[in-house]
Amino acid sequence: MPKIKSQETLVRERKRWVVLAILVIIITGCYQWWKQGTLRYEEWSPNQQYVVRYYKTFEFIPRFTMPGDGGHYSGYMRVYDRNGKQFYEEYSDLLDFVEGPFWAKEGVYWMGNDNQDIVRLPTSPVD
């Protein structure tokens, strides 16, 4: 026959679950805030149908660079159409070293990031 738990034990377990749920909510919120980033700059396609936006993310451990090198930053490259629909997202550790975007008939691509493939878009970004 199973032991019946005391009221104190039940309250203690309930408090643990509440604390765990609050921690999960806080961690999820912090991750969403971090991933959102701050907009650094944007570049539009030649026909103004698509835009690539570069977002810098907060760094918890600051990077140390050589004097005169400037501060390197990491973040996201995101491709949107002019209505705001997101088509692509990629994280880069050294966003300031990524060259591009280069607009082609099929889509858009960058040099210096992990994914060297072209991002295919529904319509041609160049005329």
JSON list of N, CA, C and O in Angstrom, two decimals, residues 2-62:
[
{"chain": "A", "resi": 2, "resn": "PRO", "atom": "N", "xyz": [0.64, 2.17, -0.93]},
{"chain": "A", "resi": 2, "resn": "PRO", "atom": "CA", "xyz": [1.48, 3.36, -1.01]},
{"chain": "A", "resi": 2, "resn": "PRO", "atom": "C", "xyz": [1.27, 4.28, 0.18]},
{"chain": "A", "resi": 2, "resn": "PRO", "atom": "O", "xyz": [0.19, 4.36, 0.74]},
{"chain": "A", "resi": 3, "resn": "LYS", "atom": "N", "xyz": [2.36, 4.97, 0.52]},
{"chain": "A", "resi": 3, "resn": "LYS", "atom": "CA", "xyz": [2.29, 5.91, 1.63]},
{"chain": "A", "resi": 3, "resn": "LYS", "atom": "C", "xyz": [1.55, 7.17, 1.17]},
{"chain": "A", "resi": 3, "resn": "LYS", "atom": "O", "xyz": [1.71, 7.63, 0.06]},
{"chain": "A", "resi": 4, "resn": "ILE", "atom": "N", "xyz": [0.76, 7.72, 2.04]},
{"chain": "A", "resi": 4, "resn": "ILE", "atom": "CA", "xyz": [0.06, 8.97, 1.77]},
{"chain": "A", "resi": 4, "resn": "ILE", "atom": "C", "xyz": [0.99, 10.11, 2.18]},
{"chain": "A", "resi": 4, "resn": "ILE", "atom": "O", "xyz": [1.52, 10.13, 3.29]},
{"chain": "A", "resi": 5, "resn": "LYS", "atom": "N", "xyz": [1.20, 11.05, 1.24]},
{"chain": "A", "resi": 5, "resn": "LYS", "atom": "CA", "xyz": [2.11, 12.17, 1.51]},
{"chain": "A", "resi": 5, "resn": "LYS", "atom": "C", "xyz": [1.42, 13.18, 2.42]},
{"chain": "A", "resi": 5, "resn": "LYS", "atom": "O", "xyz": [0.22, 13.40, 2.32]},
{"chain": "A", "resi": 6, "resn": "SER", "atom": "N", "xyz": [2.24, 13.80, 3.23]},
{"chain": "A", "resi": 6, "resn": "SER", "atom": "CA", "xyz": [1.70, 14.82, 4.13]},
{"chain": "A", "resi": 6, "resn": "SER", "atom": "C", "xyz": [1.40, 16.10, 3.34]},
{"chain": "A", "resi": 6, "resn": "SER", "atom": "O", "xyz": [1.88, 16.30, 2.23]},
{"chain": "A", "resi": 7, "resn": "GLN", "atom": "N", "xyz": [0.63, 16.95, 3.94]},
{"chain": "A", "resi": 7, "resn": "GLN", "atom": "CA", "xyz": [0.26, 18.22, 3.31]},
{"chain": "A", "resi": 7, "resn": "GLN", "atom": "C", "xyz": [1.50, 19.08, 3.06]},
{"chain": "A", "resi": 7, "resn": "GLN", "atom": "O", "xyz": [1.60, 19.73, 2.04]},
{"chain": "A", "resi": 8, "resn": "GLU", "atom": "N", "xyz": [2.45, 19.06, 4.01]},
{"chain": "A", "resi": 8, "resn": "GLU", "atom": "CA", "xyz": [3.67, 19.85, 3.85]},
{"chain": "A", "resi": 8, "resn": "GLU", "atom": "C", "xyz": [4.48, 19.37, 2.65]},
{"chain": "A", "resi": 8, "resn": "GLU", "atom": "O", "xyz": [5.03, 20.17, 1.90]},
{"chain": "A", "resi": 9, "resn": "THR", "atom": "N", "xyz": [4.55, 18.07, 2.47]},
{"chain": "A", "resi": 9, "resn": "THR", "atom": "CA", "xyz": [5.28, 17.52, 1.33]},
{"chain": "A", "resi": 9, "resn": "THR", "atom": "C", "xyz": [4.62, 17.92, 0.02]},
{"chain": "A", "resi": 9, "resn": "THR", "atom": "O", "xyz": [5.30, 18.28, -0.94]},
{"chain": "A", "resi": 10, "resn": "LEU", "atom": "N", "xyz": [3.32, 17.88, -0.04]},
{"chain": "A", "resi": 10, "resn": "LEU", "atom": "CA", "xyz": [2.60, 18.27, -1.25]},
{"chain": "A", "resi": 10, "resn": "LEU", "atom": "C", "xyz": [2.81, 19.75, -1.58]},
{"chain": "A", "resi": 10, "resn": "LEU", "atom": "O", "xyz": [3.02, 20.12, -2.74]},
{"chain": "A", "resi": 11, "resn": "VAL", "atom": "N", "xyz": [2.78, 20.61, -0.57]},
{"chain": "A", "resi": 11, "resn": "VAL", "atom": "CA", "xyz": [3.01, 22.04, -0.77]},
{"chain": "A", "resi": 11, "resn": "VAL", "atom": "C", "xyz": [4.44, 22.29, -1.24]},
{"chain": "A", "resi": 11, "resn": "VAL", "atom": "O", "xyz": [4.68, 23.08, -2.16]},
{"chain": "A", "resi": 12, "resn": "ARG", "atom": "N", "xyz": [5.40, 21.59, -0.65]},
{"chain": "A", "resi": 12, "resn": "ARG", "atom": "CA", "xyz": [6.80, 21.74, -1.03]},
{"chain": "A", "resi": 12, "resn": "ARG", "atom": "C", "xyz": [7.01, 21.31, -2.50]},
{"chain": "A", "resi": 12, "resn": "ARG", "atom": "O", "xyz": [7.70, 21.99, -3.26]},
{"chain": "A", "resi": 13, "resn": "GLU", "atom": "N", "xyz": [6.41, 20.22, -2.92]},
{"chain": "A", "resi": 13, "resn": "GLU", "atom": "CA", "xyz": [6.51, 19.76, -4.31]},
{"chain": "A", "resi": 13, "resn": "GLU", "atom": "C", "xyz": [5.86, 20.75, -5.26]},
{"chain": "A", "resi": 13, "resn": "GLU", "atom": "O", "xyz": [6.39, 21.03, -6.35]},
{"chain": "A", "resi": 14, "resn": "ARG", "atom": "N", "xyz": [4.71, 21.28, -4.85]},
{"chain": "A", "resi": 14, "resn": "ARG", "atom": "CA", "xyz": [4.02, 22.26, -5.69]},
{"chain": "A", "resi": 14, "resn": "ARG", "atom": "C", "xyz": [4.87, 23.52, -5.86]},
{"chain": "A", "resi": 14, "resn": "ARG", "atom": "O", "xyz": [4.97, 24.08, -6.95]},
{"chain": "A", "resi": 15, "resn": "LYS", "atom": "N", "xyz": [5.53, 23.97, -4.79]},
{"chain": "A", "resi": 15, "resn": "LYS", "atom": "CA", "xyz": [6.40, 25.14, -4.87]},
{"chain": "A", "resi": 15, "resn": "LYS", "atom": "C", "xyz": [7.57, 24.88, -5.81]},
{"chain": "A", "resi": 15, "resn": "LYS", "atom": "O", "xyz": [7.96, 25.76, -6.58]},
{"chain": "A", "resi": 16, "resn": "ARG", "atom": "N", "xyz": [8.14, 23.68, -5.77]},
{"chain": "A", "resi": 16, "resn": "ARG", "atom": "CA", "xyz": [9.24, 23.34, -6.68]},
{"chain": "A", "resi": 16, "resn": "ARG", "atom": "C", "xyz": [8.79, 23.42, -8.13]},
{"chain": "A", "resi": 16, "resn": "ARG", "atom": "O", "xyz": [9.51, 23.93, -8.99]},
{"chain": "A", "resi": 17, "resn": "TRP", "atom": "N", "xyz": [7.60, 22.91, -8.43]},
{"chain": "A", "resi": 17, "resn": "TRP", "atom": "CA", "xyz": [7.10, 22.96, -9.81]},
{"chain": "A", "resi": 17, "resn": "TRP", "atom": "C", "xyz": [6.82, 24.39, -10.26]},
{"chain": "A", "resi": 17, "resn": "TRP", "atom": "O", "xyz": [7.08, 24.76, -11.41]},
{"chain": "A", "resi": 18, "resn": "VAL", "atom": "N", "xyz": [6.32, 25.21, -9.34]},
{"chain": "A", "resi": 18, "resn": "VAL", "atom": "CA", "xyz": [6.06, 26.62, -9.68]},
{"chain": "A", "resi": 18, "resn": "VAL", "atom": "C", "xyz": [7.38, 27.34, -9.94]},
{"chain": "A", "resi": 18, "resn": "VAL", "atom": "O", "xyz": [7.51, 28.09, -10.92]},
{"chain": "A", "resi": 19, "resn": "VAL", "atom": "N", "xyz": [8.39, 27.12, -9.10]},
{"chain": "A", "resi": 19, "resn": "VAL", "atom": "CA", "xyz": [9.70, 27.75, -9.30]},
{"chain": "A", "resi": 19, "resn": "VAL", "atom": "C", "xyz": [10.31, 27.28, -10.63]},
{"chain": "A", "resi": 19, "resn": "VAL", "atom": "O", "xyz": [10.86, 28.08, -11.40]},
{"chain": "A", "resi": 20, "resn": "LEU", "atom": "N", "xyz": [10.19, 25.99, -10.93]},
{"chain": "A", "resi": 20, "resn": "LEU", "atom": "CA", "xyz": [10.71, 25.47, -12.19]},
{"chain": "A", "resi": 20, "resn": "LEU", "atom": "C", "xyz": [10.00, 26.11, -13.39]},
{"chain": "A", "resi": 20, "resn": "LEU", "atom": "O", "xyz": [10.64, 26.50, -14.36]},
{"chain": "A", "resi": 21, "resn": "ALA", "atom": "N", "xyz": [8.69, 26.24, -13.30]},
{"chain": "A", "resi": 21, "resn": "ALA", "atom": "CA", "xyz": [7.93, 26.86, -14.40]},
{"chain": "A", "resi": 21, "resn": "ALA", "atom": "C", "xyz": [8.33, 28.32, -14.58]},
{"chain": "A", "resi": 21, "resn": "ALA", "atom": "O", "xyz": [8.50, 28.79, -15.72]},
{"chain": "A", "resi": 22, "resn": "ILE", "atom": "N", "xyz": [8.53, 29.05, -13.50]},
{"chain": "A", "resi": 22, "resn": "ILE", "atom": "CA", "xyz": [8.95, 30.45, -13.58]},
{"chain": "A", "resi": 22, "resn": "ILE", "atom": "C", "xyz": [10.34, 30.55, -14.21]},
{"chain": "A", "resi": 22, "resn": "ILE", "atom": "O", "xyz": [10.59, 31.41, -15.05]},
{"chain": "A", "resi": 23, "resn": "LEU", "atom": "N", "xyz": [11.26, 29.67, -13.83]},
{"chain": "A", "resi": 23, "resn": "LEU", "atom": "CA", "xyz": [12.60, 29.67, -14.41]},
{"chain": "A", "resi": 23, "resn": "LEU", "atom": "C", "xyz": [12.55, 29.39, -15.91]},
{"chain": "A", "resi": 23, "resn": "LEU", "atom": "O", "xyz": [13.26, 30.04, -16.68]},
{"chain": "A", "resi": 24, "resn": "VAL", "atom": "N", "xyz": [11.73, 28.45, -16.32]},
{"chain": "A", "resi": 24, "resn": "VAL", "atom": "CA", "xyz": [11.61, 28.14, -17.75]},
{"chain": "A", "resi": 24, "resn": "VAL", "atom": "C", "xyz": [11.06, 29.35, -18.51]},
{"chain": "A", "resi": 24, "resn": "VAL", "atom": "O", "xyz": [11.55, 29.70, -19.59]},
{"chain": "A", "resi": 25, "resn": "ILE", "atom": "N", "xyz": [10.08, 30.03, -17.95]},
{"chain": "A", "resi": 25, "resn": "ILE", "atom": "CA", "xyz": [9.51, 31.21, -18.59]},
{"chain": "A", "resi": 25, "resn": "ILE", "atom": "C", "xyz": [10.56, 32.32, -18.69]},
{"chain": "A", "resi": 25, "resn": "ILE", "atom": "O", "xyz": [10.69, 32.98, -19.73]},
{"chain": "A", "resi": 26, "resn": "ILE", "atom": "N", "xyz": [11.34, 32.54, -17.63]},
{"chain": "A", "resi": 26, "resn": "ILE", "atom": "CA", "xyz": [12.37, 33.58, -17.64]},
{"chain": "A", "resi": 26, "resn": "ILE", "atom": "C", "xyz": [13.46, 33.25, -18.67]},
{"chain": "A", "resi": 26, "resn": "ILE", "atom": "O", "xyz": [13.87, 34.12, -19.44]},
{"chain": "A", "resi": 27, "resn": "ILE", "atom": "N", "xyz": [13.90, 31.99, -18.72]},
{"chain": "A", "resi": 27, "resn": "ILE", "atom": "CA", "xyz": [14.94, 31.60, -19.67]},
{"chain": "A", "resi": 27, "resn": "ILE", "atom": "C", "xyz": [14.44, 31.74, -21.10]},
{"chain": "A", "resi": 27, "resn": "ILE", "atom": "O", "xyz": [15.16, 32.25, -21.98]},
{"chain": "A", "resi": 28, "resn": "THR", "atom": "N", "xyz": [13.20, 31.35, -21.35]},
{"chain": "A", "resi": 28, "resn": "THR", "atom": "CA", "xyz": [12.63, 31.48, -22.69]},
{"chain": "A", "resi": 28, "resn": "THR", "atom": "C", "xyz": [12.52, 32.95, -23.09]},
{"chain": "A", "resi": 28, "resn": "THR", "atom": "O", "xyz": [12.86, 33.32, -24.22]},
{"chain": "A", "resi": 29, "resn": "GLY", "atom": "N", "xyz": [12.08, 33.79, -22.19]},
{"chain": "A", "resi": 29, "resn": "GLY", "atom": "CA", "xyz": [11.98, 35.22, -22.47]},
{"chain": "A", "resi": 29, "resn": "GLY", "atom": "C", "xyz": [13.34, 35.84, -22.75]},
{"chain": "A", "resi": 29, "resn": "GLY", "atom": "O", "xyz": [13.49, 36.66, -23.66]},
{"chain": "A", "resi": 30, "resn": "CYS", "atom": "N", "xyz": [14.35, 35.47, -21.96]},
{"chain": "A", "resi": 30, "resn": "CYS", "atom": "CA", "xyz": [15.70, 36.00, -22.18]},
{"chain": "A", "resi": 30, "resn": "CYS", "atom": "C", "xyz": [16.25, 35.56, -23.53]},
{"chain": "A", "resi": 30, "resn": "CYS", "atom": "O", "xyz": [16.89, 36.33, -24.24]},
{"chain": "A", "resi": 31, "resn": "TYR", "atom": "N", "xyz": [16.00, 34.31, -23.91]},
{"chain": "A", "resi": 31, "resn": "TYR", "atom": "CA", "xyz": [16.46, 33.82, -25.21]},
{"chain": "A", "resi": 31, "resn": "TYR", "atom": "C", "xyz": [15.78, 34.58, -26.34]},
{"chain": "A", "resi": 31, "resn": "TYR", "atom": "O", "xyz": [16.43, 34.96, -27.31]},
{"chain": "A", "resi": 32, "resn": "GLN", "atom": "N", "xyz": [14.48, 34.81, -26.22]},
{"chain": "A", "resi": 32, "resn": "GLN", "atom": "CA", "xyz": [13.77, 35.56, -27.26]},
{"chain": "A", "resi": 32, "resn": "GLN", "atom": "C", "xyz": [14.30, 36.98, -27.36]},
{"chain": "A", "resi": 32, "resn": "GLN", "atom": "O", "xyz": [14.44, 37.52, -28.46]},
{"chain": "A", "resi": 33, "resn": "TRP", "atom": "N", "xyz": [14.58, 37.61, -26.23]},
{"chain": "A", "resi": 33, "resn": "TRP", "atom": "CA", "xyz": [15.14, 38.96, -26.23]},
{"chain": "A", "resi": 33, "resn": "TRP", "atom": "C", "xyz": [16.51, 38.97, -26.89]},
{"chain": "A", "resi": 33, "resn": "TRP", "atom": "O", "xyz": [16.82, 39.83, -27.70]},
{"chain": "A", "resi": 34, "resn": "TRP", "atom": "N", "xyz": [17.36, 37.97, -26.54]},
{"chain": "A", "resi": 34, "resn": "TRP", "atom": "CA", "xyz": [18.70, 37.90, -27.09]},
{"chain": "A", "resi": 34, "resn": "TRP", "atom": "C", "xyz": [18.65, 37.67, -28.60]},
{"chain": "A", "resi": 34, "resn": "TRP", "atom": "O", "xyz": [19.37, 38.32, -29.35]},
{"chain": "A", "resi": 35, "resn": "LYS", "atom": "N", "xyz": [17.81, 36.74, -29.06]},
{"chain": "A", "resi": 35, "resn": "LYS", "atom": "CA", "xyz": [17.75, 36.39, -30.47]},
{"chain": "A", "resi": 35, "resn": "LYS", "atom": "C", "xyz": [17.21, 37.53, -31.32]},
{"chain": "A", "resi": 35, "resn": "LYS", "atom": "O", "xyz": [17.58, 37.68, -32.48]},
{"chain": "A", "resi": 36, "resn": "GLN", "atom": "N", "xyz": [16.36, 38.34, -30.76]},
{"chain": "A", "resi": 36, "resn": "GLN", "atom": "CA", "xyz": [15.80, 39.47, -31.50]},
{"chain": "A", "resi": 36, "resn": "GLN", "atom": "C", "xyz": [16.90, 40.40, -31.97]},
{"chain": "A", "resi": 36, "resn": "GLN", "atom": "O", "xyz": [16.91, 40.83, -33.11]},
{"chain": "A", "resi": 37, "resn": "GLY", "atom": "N", "xyz": [17.86, 40.71, -31.12]},
{"chain": "A", "resi": 37, "resn": "GLY", "atom": "CA", "xyz": [18.98, 41.55, -31.50]},
{"chain": "A", "resi": 37, "resn": "GLY", "atom": "C", "xyz": [18.57, 42.98, -31.76]},
{"chain": "A", "resi": 37, "resn": "GLY", "atom": "O", "xyz": [17.41, 43.37, -31.64]},
{"chain": "A", "resi": 38, "resn": "THR", "atom": "N", "xyz": [19.57, 43.78, -32.16]},
{"chain": "A", "resi": 38, "resn": "THR", "atom": "CA", "xyz": [19.32, 45.17, -32.53]},
{"chain": "A", "resi": 38, "resn": "THR", "atom": "C", "xyz": [19.74, 45.34, -33.98]},
{"chain": "A", "resi": 38, "resn": "THR", "atom": "O", "xyz": [20.79, 44.86, -34.41]},
{"chain": "A", "resi": 39, "resn": "LEU", "atom": "N", "xyz": [18.93, 46.04, -34.73]},
{"chain": "A", "resi": 39, "resn": "LEU", "atom": "CA", "xyz": [19.17, 46.23, -36.15]},
{"chain": "A", "resi": 39, "resn": "LEU", "atom": "C", "xyz": [20.42, 47.09, -36.36]},
{"chain": "A", "resi": 39, "resn": "LEU", "atom": "O", "xyz": [20.51, 48.19, -35.84]},
{"chain": "A", "resi": 40, "resn": "ARG", "atom": "N", "xyz": [21.40, 46.56, -37.10]},
{"chain": "A", "resi": 40, "resn": "ARG", "atom": "CA", "xyz": [22.62, 47.31, -37.43]},
{"chain": "A", "resi": 40, "resn": "ARG", "atom": "C", "xyz": [22.44, 48.07, -38.73]},
{"chain": "A", "resi": 40, "resn": "ARG", "atom": "O", "xyz": [22.69, 49.24, -38.80]},
{"chain": "A", "resi": 41, "resn": "TYR", "atom": "N", "xyz": [22.04, 47.36, -39.78]},
{"chain": "A", "resi": 41, "resn": "TYR", "atom": "CA", "xyz": [21.78, 48.00, -41.06]},
{"chain": "A", "resi": 41, "resn": "TYR", "atom": "C", "xyz": [21.00, 47.04, -41.95]},
{"chain": "A", "resi": 41, "resn": "TYR", "atom": "O", "xyz": [20.83, 45.87, -41.61]},
{"chain": "A", "resi": 42, "resn": "GLU", "atom": "N", "xyz": [20.53, 47.56, -43.06]},
{"chain": "A", "resi": 42, "resn": "GLU", "atom": "CA", "xyz": [19.76, 46.75, -44.01]},
{"chain": "A", "resi": 42, "resn": "GLU", "atom": "C", "xyz": [20.16, 47.11, -45.43]},
{"chain": "A", "resi": 42, "resn": "GLU", "atom": "O", "xyz": [20.59, 48.24, -45.68]},
{"chain": "A", "resi": 43, "resn": "GLU", "atom": "N", "xyz": [20.03, 46.13, -46.33]},
{"chain": "A", "resi": 43, "resn": "GLU", "atom": "CA", "xyz": [20.35, 46.36, -47.73]},
{"chain": "A", "resi": 43, "resn": "GLU", "atom": "C", "xyz": [19.21, 45.79, -48.58]},
{"chain": "A", "resi": 43, "resn": "GLU", "atom": "O", "xyz": [18.85, 44.63, -48.44]},
{"chain": "A", "resi": 44, "resn": "TRP", "atom": "N", "xyz": [18.69, 46.63, -49.45]},
{"chain": "A", "resi": 44, "resn": "TRP", "atom": "CA", "xyz": [17.57, 46.25, -50.30]},
{"chain": "A", "resi": 44, "resn": "TRP", "atom": "C", "xyz": [18.05, 45.67, -51.61]},
{"chain": "A", "resi": 44, "resn": "TRP", "atom": "O", "xyz": [19.13, 46.00, -52.10]},
{"chain": "A", "resi": 45, "resn": "SER", "atom": "N", "xyz": [17.23, 44.80, -52.21]},
{"chain": "A", "resi": 45, "resn": "SER", "atom": "CA", "xyz": [17.55, 44.23, -53.51]},
{"chain": "A", "resi": 45, "resn": "SER", "atom": "C", "xyz": [17.43, 45.32, -54.58]},
{"chain": "A", "resi": 45, "resn": "SER", "atom": "O", "xyz": [16.79, 46.35, -54.35]},
{"chain": "A", "resi": 46, "resn": "PRO", "atom": "N", "xyz": [18.02, 45.10, -55.75]},
{"chain": "A", "resi": 46, "resn": "PRO", "atom": "CA", "xyz": [17.94, 46.12, -56.80]},
{"chain": "A", "resi": 46, "resn": "PRO", "atom": "C", "xyz": [16.52, 46.49, -57.20]},
{"chain": "A", "resi": 46, "resn": "PRO", "atom": "O", "xyz": [16.25, 47.65, -57.54]},
{"chain": "A", "resi": 47, "resn": "ASN", "atom": "N", "xyz": [15.58, 45.54, -57.16]},
{"chain": "A", "resi": 47, "resn": "ASN", "atom": "CA", "xyz": [14.19, 45.88, -57.53]},
{"chain": "A", "resi": 47, "resn": "ASN", "atom": "C", "xyz": [13.33, 46.24, -56.32]},
{"chain": "A", "resi": 47, "resn": "ASN", "atom": "O", "xyz": [12.12, 46.36, -56.44]},
{"chain": "A", "resi": 48, "resn": "GLN", "atom": "N", "xyz": [13.94, 46.39, -55.16]},
{"chain": "A", "resi": 48, "resn": "GLN", "atom": "CA", "xyz": [13.26, 46.82, -53.93]},
{"chain": "A", "resi": 48, "resn": "GLN", "atom": "C", "xyz": [12.17, 45.84, -53.47]},
{"chain": "A", "resi": 48, "resn": "GLN", "atom": "O", "xyz": [11.27, 46.23, -52.73]},
{"chain": "A", "resi": 49, "resn": "GLN", "atom": "N", "xyz": [12.25, 44.57, -53.85]},
{"chain": "A", "resi": 49, "resn": "GLN", "atom": "CA", "xyz": [11.27, 43.58, -53.42]},
{"chain": "A", "resi": 49, "resn": "GLN", "atom": "C", "xyz": [11.70, 42.85, -52.14]},
{"chain": "A", "resi": 49, "resn": "GLN", "atom": "O", "xyz": [10.86, 42.36, -51.40]},
{"chain": "A", "resi": 50, "resn": "TYR", "atom": "N", "xyz": [13.00, 42.77, -51.89]},
{"chain": "A", "resi": 50, "resn": "TYR", "atom": "CA", "xyz": [13.53, 42.03, -50.75]},
{"chain": "A", "resi": 50, "resn": "TYR", "atom": "C", "xyz": [14.55, 42.89, -50.01]},
{"chain": "A", "resi": 50, "resn": "TYR", "atom": "O", "xyz": [15.16, 43.79, -50.58]},
{"chain": "A", "resi": 51, "resn": "VAL", "atom": "N", "xyz": [14.72, 42.57, -48.74]},
{"chain": "A", "resi": 51, "resn": "VAL", "atom": "CA", "xyz": [15.68, 43.29, -47.91]},
{"chain": "A", "resi": 51, "resn": "VAL", "atom": "C", "xyz": [16.41, 42.29, -47.03]},
{"chain": "A", "resi": 51, "resn": "VAL", "atom": "O", "xyz": [15.83, 41.31, -46.56]},
{"chain": "A", "resi": 52, "resn": "VAL", "atom": "N", "xyz": [17.71, 42.52, -46.85]},
{"chain": "A", "resi": 52, "resn": "VAL", "atom": "CA", "xyz": [18.52, 41.74, -45.91]},
{"chain": "A", "resi": 52, "resn": "VAL", "atom": "C", "xyz": [18.81, 42.67, -44.74]},
{"chain": "A", "resi": 52, "resn": "VAL", "atom": "O", "xyz": [19.33, 43.76, -44.91]},
{"chain": "A", "resi": 53, "resn": "ARG", "atom": "N", "xyz": [18.44, 42.21, -43.55]},
{"chain": "A", "resi": 53, "resn": "ARG", "atom": "CA", "xyz": [18.69, 42.99, -42.34]},
{"chain": "A", "resi": 53, "resn": "ARG", "atom": "C", "xyz": [19.69, 42.26, -41.46]},
{"chain": "A", "resi": 53, "resn": "ARG", "atom": "O", "xyz": [19.61, 41.05, -41.27]},
{"chain": "A", "resi": 54, "resn": "TYR", "atom": "N", "xyz": [20.61, 43.04, -40.92]},
{"chain": "A", "resi": 54, "resn": "TYR", "atom": "CA", "xyz": [21.65, 42.49, -40.06]},
{"chain": "A", "resi": 54, "resn": "TYR", "atom": "C", "xyz": [21.36, 42.92, -38.63]},
{"chain": "A", "resi": 54, "resn": "TYR", "atom": "O", "xyz": [21.25, 44.11, -38.34]},
{"chain": "A", "resi": 55, "resn": "TYR", "atom": "N", "xyz": [21.25, 41.93, -37.74]},
{"chain": "A", "resi": 55, "resn": "TYR", "atom": "CA", "xyz": [20.94, 42.18, -36.33]},
{"chain": "A", "resi": 55, "resn": "TYR", "atom": "C", "xyz": [22.11, 41.76, -35.45]},
{"chain": "A", "resi": 55, "resn": "TYR", "atom": "O", "xyz": [22.59, 40.64, -35.55]},
{"chain": "A", "resi": 56, "resn": "LYS", "atom": "N", "xyz": [22.55, 42.66, -34.60]},
{"chain": "A", "resi": 56, "resn": "LYS", "atom": "CA", "xyz": [23.61, 42.36, -33.64]},
{"chain": "A", "resi": 56, "resn": "LYS", "atom": "C", "xyz": [22.97, 41.81, -32.38]},
{"chain": "A", "resi": 56, "resn": "LYS", "atom": "O", "xyz": [22.00, 42.36, -31.87]},
{"chain": "A", "resi": 57, "resn": "THR", "atom": "N", "xyz": [23.53, 40.72, -31.86]},
{"chain": "A", "resi": 57, "resn": "THR", "atom": "CA", "xyz": [23.03, 40.14, -30.61]},
{"chain": "A", "resi": 57, "resn": "THR", "atom": "C", "xyz": [23.93, 40.56, -29.45]},
{"chain": "A", "resi": 57, "resn": "THR", "atom": "O", "xyz": [25.10, 40.87, -29.64]},
{"chain": "A", "resi": 58, "resn": "PHE", "atom": "N", "xyz": [23.35, 40.56, -28.26]},
{"chain": "A", "resi": 58, "resn": "PHE", "atom": "CA", "xyz": [24.08, 40.91, -27.05]},
{"chain": "A", "resi": 58, "resn": "PHE", "atom": "C", "xyz": [25.09, 39.82, -26.74]},
{"chain": "A", "resi": 58, "resn": "PHE", "atom": "O", "xyz": [24.80, 38.63, -26.84]},
{"chain": "A", "resi": 59, "resn": "GLU", "atom": "N", "xyz": [26.30, 40.21, -26.35]},
{"chain": "A", "resi": 59, "resn": "GLU", "atom": "CA", "xyz": [27.33, 39.25, -26.00]},
{"chain": "A", "resi": 59, "resn": "GLU", "atom": "C", "xyz": [27.57, 39.29, -24.50]},
{"chain": "A", "resi": 59, "resn": "GLU", "atom": "O", "xyz": [27.91, 40.32, -23.95]},
{"chain": "A", "resi": 60, "resn": "PHE", "atom": "N", "xyz": [27.36, 38.14, -23.87]},
{"chain": "A", "resi": 60, "resn": "PHE", "atom": "CA", "xyz": [27.53, 38.05, -22.43]},
{"chain": "A", "resi": 60, "resn": "PHE", "atom": "C", "xyz": [29.01, 38.06, -22.05]},
{"chain": "A", "resi": 60, "resn": "PHE", "atom": "O", "xyz": [29.39, 38.54, -21.00]},
{"chain": "A", "resi": 61, "resn": "ILE", "atom": "N", "xyz": [29.87, 37.53, -22.92]},
{"chain": "A", "resi": 61, "resn": "ILE", "atom": "CA", "xyz": [31.31, 37.56, -22.70]},
{"chain": "A", "resi": 61, "resn": "ILE", "atom": "C", "xyz": [31.88, 38.49, -23.76]},
{"chain": "A", "resi": 61, "resn": "ILE", "atom": "O", "xyz": [31.86, 38.17, -24.96]},
{"chain": "A", "resi": 62, "resn": "PRO", "atom": "N", "xyz": [32.39, 39.65, -23.38]},
{"chain": "A", "resi": 62, "resn": "PRO", "atom": "CA", "xyz": [32.89, 40.60, -24.38]},
{"chain": "A", "resi": 62, "resn": "PRO", "atom": "C", "xyz": [34.10, 40.04, -25.12]},
{"chain": "A", "resi": 62, "resn": "PRO", "atom": "O", "xyz": [34.90, 39.29, -24.57]}
]
